[in-house]
PDB file of N, CA and C in Angstrom:
ATOM      1  N   MET A   1     -20.716   4.286 -67.346  1.00 50.00           N
ATOM      2  CA  MET A   1     -19.712   3.483 -67.670  1.00 50.00           C
ATOM      3  C   MET A   1     -19.257   3.389 -66.200  1.00 50.00           C
ATOM      4  N   ASP A   2     -19.021   2.501 -65.501  1.00 79.00           N
ATOM      5  CA  ASP A   2     -18.392   2.303 -64.221  1.00 79.00           C
ATOM      6  C   ASP A   2     -17.389   3.357 -64.136  1.00 79.00           C
ATOM      7  N   LEU A   3     -16.995   3.971 -62.867  1.00 81.00           N
ATOM      8  CA  LEU A   3     -15.770   4.623 -62.928  1.00 81.00           C
ATOM      9  C   LEU A   3     -14.617   3.712 -62.478  1.00 81.00           C
ATOM     10  N   LEU A   4     -14.711   2.759 -61.645  1.00 86.00           N
ATOM     11  CA  LEU A   4     -13.655   1.745 -61.384  1.00 86.00           C
ATOM     12  C   LEU A   4     -13.159   0.831 -62.496  1.00 86.00           C
ATOM     13  N   ALA A   5     -13.909   0.505 -63.655  1.00 87.00           N
ATOM     14  CA  ALA A   5     -13.690  -0.089 -64.742  1.00 87.00           C
ATOM     15  C   ALA A   5     -12.729   0.773 -65.653  1.00 87.00           C
ATOM     16  N   ALA A   6     -13.007   2.034 -65.412  1.00 86.00           N
ATOM     17  CA  ALA A   6     -12.152   2.908 -66.327  1.00 86.00           C
ATOM     18  C   ALA A   6     -10.736   3.186 -65.769  1.00 86.00           C
ATOM     19  N   ILE A   7     -10.535   2.413 -64.566  1.00 92.00           N
ATOM     20  CA  ILE A   7      -9.162   2.888 -64.186  1.00 92.00           C
ATOM     21  C   ILE A   7      -8.284   1.516 -64.415  1.00 92.00           C
ATOM     22  N   VAL A   8      -7.022   1.906 -64.754  1.00 93.00           N
ATOM     23  CA  VAL A   8      -6.161   0.912 -65.452  1.00 93.00           C
ATOM     24  C   VAL A   8      -4.865   0.968 -64.378  1.00 93.00           C
ATOM     25  N   PRO A   9      -4.552   0.114 -63.598  1.00 96.00           N
ATOM     26  CA  PRO A   9      -3.242   0.244 -62.785  1.00 96.00           C
ATOM     27  C   PRO A   9      -1.988   0.478 -64.054  1.00 96.00           C
ATOM     28  N   GLY A  10      -1.144   1.068 -63.271  1.00 95.00           N
ATOM     29  CA  GLY A  10       0.003   1.823 -63.850  1.00 95.00           C
ATOM     30  C   GLY A  10      -0.019   2.945 -64.894  1.00 95.00           C
ATOM     31  N   ARG A  11      -1.215   3.582 -64.896  1.00 95.00           N
ATOM     32  CA  ARG A  11      -1.625   4.710 -65.257  1.00 95.00           C
ATOM     33  C   ARG A  11      -1.772   5.735 -64.611  1.00 95.00           C
ATOM     34  N   THR A  12      -1.562   7.071 -64.936  1.00 95.00           N
ATOM     35  CA  THR A  12      -1.690   8.433 -64.053  1.00 95.00           C
ATOM     36  C   THR A  12      -3.183   8.752 -64.110  1.00 95.00           C
ATOM     37  N   TYR A  13      -3.718   9.129 -63.174  1.00 95.00           N
ATOM     38  CA  TYR A  13      -5.044   9.485 -63.068  1.00 95.00           C
ATOM     39  C   TYR A  13      -5.323  10.705 -62.077  1.00 95.00           C
ATOM     40  N   ILE A  14      -6.366  11.683 -61.927  1.00 94.00           N
ATOM     41  CA  ILE A  14      -6.434  12.666 -61.039  1.00 94.00           C
ATOM     42  C   ILE A  14      -7.969  12.029 -60.517  1.00 94.00           C
ATOM     43  N   LEU A  15      -7.727  11.975 -59.280  1.00 94.00           N
ATOM     44  CA  LEU A  15      -9.329  11.139 -58.604  1.00 94.00           C
ATOM     45  C   LEU A  15      -9.771  12.084 -57.837  1.00 94.00           C
ATOM     46  N   PHE A  16     -10.935  12.559 -57.705  1.00 94.00           N
ATOM     47  CA  PHE A  16     -11.854  13.202 -57.006  1.00 94.00           C
ATOM     48  C   PHE A  16     -12.614  12.446 -55.612  1.00 94.00           C
ATOM     49  N   VAL A  17     -12.205  12.765 -54.606  1.00 92.00           N
ATOM     50  CA  VAL A  17     -12.521  11.766 -53.544  1.00 92.00           C
ATOM     51  C   VAL A  17     -13.067  12.535 -52.452  1.00 92.00           C
ATOM     52  N   ARG A  18     -14.589  12.807 -52.072  1.00 87.00           N
ATOM     53  CA  ARG A  18     -14.770  13.592 -50.953  1.00 87.00           C
ATOM     54  C   ARG A  18     -14.576  15.020 -50.579  1.00 87.00           C
ATOM     55  N   GLY A  19     -14.412  15.429 -51.730  1.00 85.00           N
ATOM     56  CA  GLY A  19     -13.832  16.939 -51.336  1.00 85.00           C
ATOM     57  C   GLY A  19     -12.310  17.292 -51.781  1.00 85.00           C
ATOM     58  N   ALA A  20     -11.695  16.162 -52.186  1.00 92.00           N
ATOM     59  CA  ALA A  20     -10.123  16.083 -52.103  1.00 92.00           C
ATOM     60  C   ALA A  20      -9.737  15.906 -53.907  1.00 92.00           C
ATOM     61  N   ARG A  21      -8.775  16.194 -54.116  1.00 94.00           N
ATOM     62  CA  ARG A  21      -8.203  15.678 -55.451  1.00 94.00           C
ATOM     63  C   ARG A  21      -6.755  15.144 -55.307  1.00 94.00           C
ATOM     64  N   HIS A  22      -6.656  13.990 -55.883  1.00 95.00           N
ATOM     65  CA  HIS A  22      -5.570  13.323 -55.408  1.00 95.00           C
ATOM     66  C   HIS A  22      -4.982  12.918 -57.020  1.00 95.00           C
ATOM     67  N   GLN A  23      -3.698  13.411 -57.500  1.00 95.00           N
ATOM     68  CA  GLN A  23      -3.188  12.856 -58.730  1.00 95.00           C
ATOM     69  C   GLN A  23      -1.892  12.017 -58.694  1.00 95.00           C
ATOM     70  N   GLY A  24      -1.873  10.796 -59.357  1.00 95.00           N
ATOM     71  CA  GLY A  24      -0.914   9.754 -59.313  1.00 95.00           C
ATOM     72  C   GLY A  24      -1.060   8.928 -59.927  1.00 95.00           C
ATOM     73  N   THR A  25      -0.331   7.934 -59.993  1.00 96.00           N
ATOM     74  CA  THR A  25       0.061   6.808 -60.570  1.00 96.00           C
ATOM     75  C   THR A  25      -0.972   5.402 -59.776  1.00 96.00           C
ATOM     76  N   VAL A  26      -1.873   4.682 -60.213  1.00 97.00           N
ATOM     77  CA  VAL A  26      -2.614   3.705 -59.615  1.00 97.00           C
ATOM     78  C   VAL A  26      -1.733   2.473 -59.906  1.00 97.00           C
ATOM     79  N   LEU A  27      -1.445   2.092 -58.506  1.00 97.00           N
ATOM     80  CA  LEU A  27      -0.632   0.780 -58.382  1.00 97.00           C
ATOM     81  C   LEU A  27      -1.674  -0.470 -58.335  1.00 97.00           C
ATOM     82  N   ARG A  28      -2.373  -0.298 -57.694  1.00 97.00           N
ATOM     83  CA  ARG A  28      -3.243  -1.549 -57.472  1.00 97.00           C
ATOM     84  C   ARG A  28      -4.820  -1.031 -57.350  1.00 97.00           C
ATOM     85  N   LYS A  29      -5.762  -2.082 -57.910  1.00 94.00           N
ATOM     86  CA  LYS A  29      -7.142  -1.684 -57.318  1.00 94.00           C
ATOM     87  C   LYS A  29      -7.922  -2.980 -57.401  1.00 94.00           C
ATOM     88  N   ASN A  30      -9.001  -2.802 -56.683  1.00 92.00           N
ATOM     89  CA  ASN A  30      -9.806  -3.781 -56.372  1.00 92.00           C
ATOM     90  C   ASN A  30     -11.170  -3.303 -56.304  1.00 92.00           C
ATOM     91  N   ASP A  31     -12.353  -3.817 -56.210  1.00 89.00           N
ATOM     92  CA  ASP A  31     -13.536  -3.516 -56.246  1.00 89.00           C
ATOM     93  C   ASP A  31     -13.727  -2.723 -54.750  1.00 89.00           C
ATOM     94  N   ARG A  32     -13.168  -2.280 -53.587  1.00 93.00           N
ATOM     95  CA  ARG A  32     -13.226  -1.675 -52.493  1.00 93.00           C
ATOM     96  C   ARG A  32     -11.900  -0.620 -52.287  1.00 93.00           C
ATOM     97  N   LEU A  33     -10.873  -0.953 -52.952  1.00 95.00           N
ATOM     98  CA  LEU A  33      -9.522  -0.016 -52.736  1.00 95.00           C
ATOM     99  C   LEU A  33      -8.711   0.178 -53.947  1.00 95.00           C
ATOM    100  N   ILE A  34      -8.414   1.496 -53.680  1.00 96.00           N
ATOM    101  CA  ILE A  34      -7.390   1.742 -54.837  1.00 96.00           C
ATOM    102  C   ILE A  34      -6.201   2.357 -54.273  1.00 96.00           C
ATOM    103  N   GLU A  35      -5.258   2.086 -54.424  1.00 97.00           N
ATOM    104  CA  GLU A  35      -3.697   2.261 -54.028  1.00 97.00           C
ATOM    105  C   GLU A  35      -3.192   2.965 -55.359  1.00 97.00           C
ATOM    106  N   MET A  36      -2.491   4.428 -54.960  1.00 97.00           N
ATOM    107  CA  MET A  36      -1.881   5.208 -55.852  1.00 97.00           C
ATOM    108  C   MET A  36      -0.615   5.635 -55.171  1.00 97.00           C
ATOM    109  N   SER A  37       0.269   5.831 -56.176  1.00 97.00           N
ATOM    110  CA  SER A  37       1.459   6.580 -55.673  1.00 97.00           C
ATOM    111  C   SER A  37       1.334   8.425 -55.978  1.00 97.00           C
ATOM    112  N   CYS A  38       1.355   9.041 -54.808  1.00 93.00           N
ATOM    113  CA  CYS A  38       0.714  10.302 -55.117  1.00 93.00           C
ATOM    114  C   CYS A  38       1.815  11.198 -54.293  1.00 93.00           C
ATOM    115  N   ASP A  39       3.057  12.143 -55.090  1.00 91.00           N
ATOM    116  CA  ASP A  39       4.010  12.711 -54.487  1.00 91.00           C
ATOM    117  C   ASP A  39       4.765  11.797 -53.507  1.00 91.00           C
ATOM    118  N   GLY A  40       5.148  10.716 -53.814  1.00 92.00           N
ATOM    119  CA  GLY A  40       6.150   9.873 -53.217  1.00 92.00           C
ATOM    120  C   GLY A  40       5.463   9.224 -52.065  1.00 92.00           C
ATOM    121  N   GLN A  41       4.051   9.343 -52.020  1.00 96.00           N
ATOM    122  CA  GLN A  41       3.482   8.846 -50.704  1.00 96.00           C
ATOM    123  C   GLN A  41       2.224   7.696 -51.311  1.00 96.00           C
ATOM    124  N   LEU A  42       2.507   6.691 -50.418  1.00 97.00           N
ATOM    125  CA  LEU A  42       1.037   5.608 -51.123  1.00 97.00           C
ATOM    126  C   LEU A  42      -0.122   5.976 -50.204  1.00 97.00           C
ATOM    127  N   LEU A  43      -1.149   5.999 -51.265  1.00 95.00           N
ATOM    128  CA  LEU A  43      -2.460   6.521 -50.805  1.00 95.00           C
ATOM    129  C   LEU A  43      -3.169   5.157 -51.001  1.00 95.00           C
ATOM    130  N   ARG A  44      -4.071   4.948 -49.830  1.00 96.00           N
ATOM    131  CA  ARG A  44      -5.241   3.701 -49.974  1.00 96.00           C
ATOM    132  C   ARG A  44      -6.748   4.391 -49.972  1.00 96.00           C
ATOM    133  N   LEU A  45      -7.258   4.741 -51.107  1.00 95.00           N
ATOM    134  CA  LEU A  45      -8.440   5.286 -50.900  1.00 95.00           C
ATOM    135  C   LEU A  45      -9.707   4.195 -51.090  1.00 95.00           C
ATOM    136  N   ASP A  46     -10.613   4.754 -50.514  1.00 94.00           N
ATOM    137  CA  ASP A  46     -12.098   3.957 -50.481  1.00 94.00           C
ATOM    138  C   ASP A  46     -12.522   4.140 -52.140  1.00 94.00           C
ATOM    139  N   ALA A  47     -12.527   2.977 -52.728  1.00 91.00           N
ATOM    140  CA  ALA A  47     -13.066   3.001 -54.171  1.00 91.00           C
ATOM    141  C   ALA A  47     -14.512   3.633 -54.303  1.00 91.00           C
ATOM    142  N   ARG A  48     -15.156   3.261 -53.190  1.00 90.00           N
ATOM    143  CA  ARG A  48     -16.927   3.802 -53.043  1.00 90.00           C
ATOM    144  C   ARG A  48     -17.062   5.380 -53.054  1.00 90.00           C
ATOM    145  N   SER A  49     -15.838   6.069 -52.574  1.00 92.00           N
ATOM    146  CA  SER A  49     -15.847   7.411 -52.491  1.00 92.00           C
ATOM    147  C   SER A  49     -15.339   8.141 -53.578  1.00 92.00           C
ATOM    148  N   ILE A  50     -14.949   7.582 -54.517  1.00 92.00           N
ATOM    149  CA  ILE A  50     -14.466   8.353 -55.798  1.00 92.00           C
ATOM    150  C   ILE A  50     -15.608   8.813 -56.559  1.00 92.00           C
ATOM    151  N   TRP A  51     -15.776   9.997 -56.862  1.00 91.00           N
ATOM    152  CA  TRP A  51     -17.223  10.479 -57.756  1.00 91.00           C
ATOM    153  C   TRP A  51     -16.695  11.032 -58.952  1.00 91.00           C
ATOM    154  N   ALA A  52     -15.335  11.184 -59.309  1.00 91.00           N
ATOM    155  CA  ALA A  52     -14.939  11.652 -60.802  1.00 91.00           C
ATOM    156  C   ALA A  52     -13.291  11.042 -60.916  1.00 91.00           C
ATOM    157  N   VAL A  53     -13.173  10.722 -61.957  1.00 92.00           N
ATOM    158  CA  VAL A  53     -11.831  10.072 -62.857  1.00 92.00           C
ATOM    159  C   VAL A  53     -11.530  11.003 -63.812  1.00 92.00           C
ATOM    160  N   LEU A  54     -10.415  11.582 -63.883  1.00 92.00           N
ATOM    161  CA  LEU A  54      -9.820  12.091 -65.011  1.00 92.00           C
ATOM    162  C   LEU A  54      -8.469  11.849 -65.404  1.00 92.00           C
ATOM    163  N   GLU A  55      -8.059  11.386 -66.657  1.00 89.00           N
ATOM    164  CA  GLU A  55      -6.796  10.975 -67.112  1.00 89.00           C
ATOM    165  C   GLU A  55      -6.261  12.190 -67.614  1.00 89.00           C
ATOM    166  N   PRO A  56      -4.849  12.792 -67.235  1.00 84.00           N
ATOM    167  CA  PRO A  56      -4.208  13.833 -67.733  1.00 84.00           C
ATOM    168  C   PRO A  56      -4.104  13.634 -69.203  1.00 84.00           C
ATOM    169  N   SER A  57      -4.314  14.545 -70.314  1.00 76.00           N
ATOM    170  CA  SER A  57      -3.818  14.686 -71.578  1.00 76.00           C
ATOM    171  C   SER A  57      -2.372  14.581 -71.716  1.00 76.00           C
ATOM    172  N   ALA A  58      -1.818  14.102 -73.090  1.00 57.00           N
ATOM    173  CA  ALA A  58      -0.453  13.863 -73.173  1.00 57.00           C
ATOM    174  C   ALA A  58       0.086  15.026 -73.384  1.00 57.00           C
ATOM    175  N   SER A  59      -0.444  16.215 -73.721  1.00 52.00           N
ATOM    176  CA  SER A  59      -0.053  17.518 -73.673  1.00 52.00           C
ATOM    177  C   SER A  59       0.250  18.137 -72.162  1.00 52.00           C
ATOM    178  N   SER A  60      -0.684  17.919 -71.198  1.00 56.00           N
ATOM    179  CA  SER A  60      -0.192  18.327 -70.130  1.00 56.00           C
ATOM    180  C   SER A  60       0.718  17.595 -69.344  1.00 56.00           C
ATOM    181  N   ARG A  61       0.991  16.657 -70.017  1.00 52.00           N
ATOM    182  CA  ARG A  61       2.267  15.924 -69.138  1.00 52.00           C
ATOM    183  C   ARG A  61       3.498  16.160 -69.923  1.00 52.00           C
ATOM    184  N   GLY A  62       3.314  17.002 -70.789  1.00 48.00           N
ATOM    185  CA  GLY A  62       5.010  17.369 -71.207  1.00 48.00           C
ATOM    186  C   GLY A  62       5.223  16.495 -72.919  1.00 48.00           C
ATOM    187  N   ALA A  63       4.071  15.918 -73.269  1.00 46.00           N
ATOM    188  CA  ALA A  63       4.747  15.067 -74.478  1.00 46.00           C
ATOM    189  C   ALA A  63       4.683  15.964 -75.383  1.00 46.00           C
ATOM    190  N   VAL A  64       5.757  15.814 -76.378  1.00 43.00           N
ATOM    191  CA  VAL A  64       5.934  16.434 -77.700  1.00 43.00           C
ATOM    192  C   VAL A  64       5.413  15.664 -78.825  1.00 43.00           C
ATOM    193  N   ALA A  65       4.937  16.314 -79.905  1.00 41.00           N
ATOM    194  CA  ALA A  65       4.238  15.556 -80.882  1.00 41.00           C
ATOM    195  C   ALA A  65       5.383  15.560 -82.136  1.00 41.00           C
TER     196      ALA A  65
END
């Protein structure tokens, strides 16, 4: 599966990009750029440099069953 196809704006992800890890909410995406809010800052990431995408589980976000 294409990594970019799995990313949905408005959801929180952990993105691994060229030796860095960024966690935040994806605001916008296209085939070349991902914009996400991370610790109150706007990050613009080159979509081609993303090598892994994780979506935090509900339990790690503090959800109560």
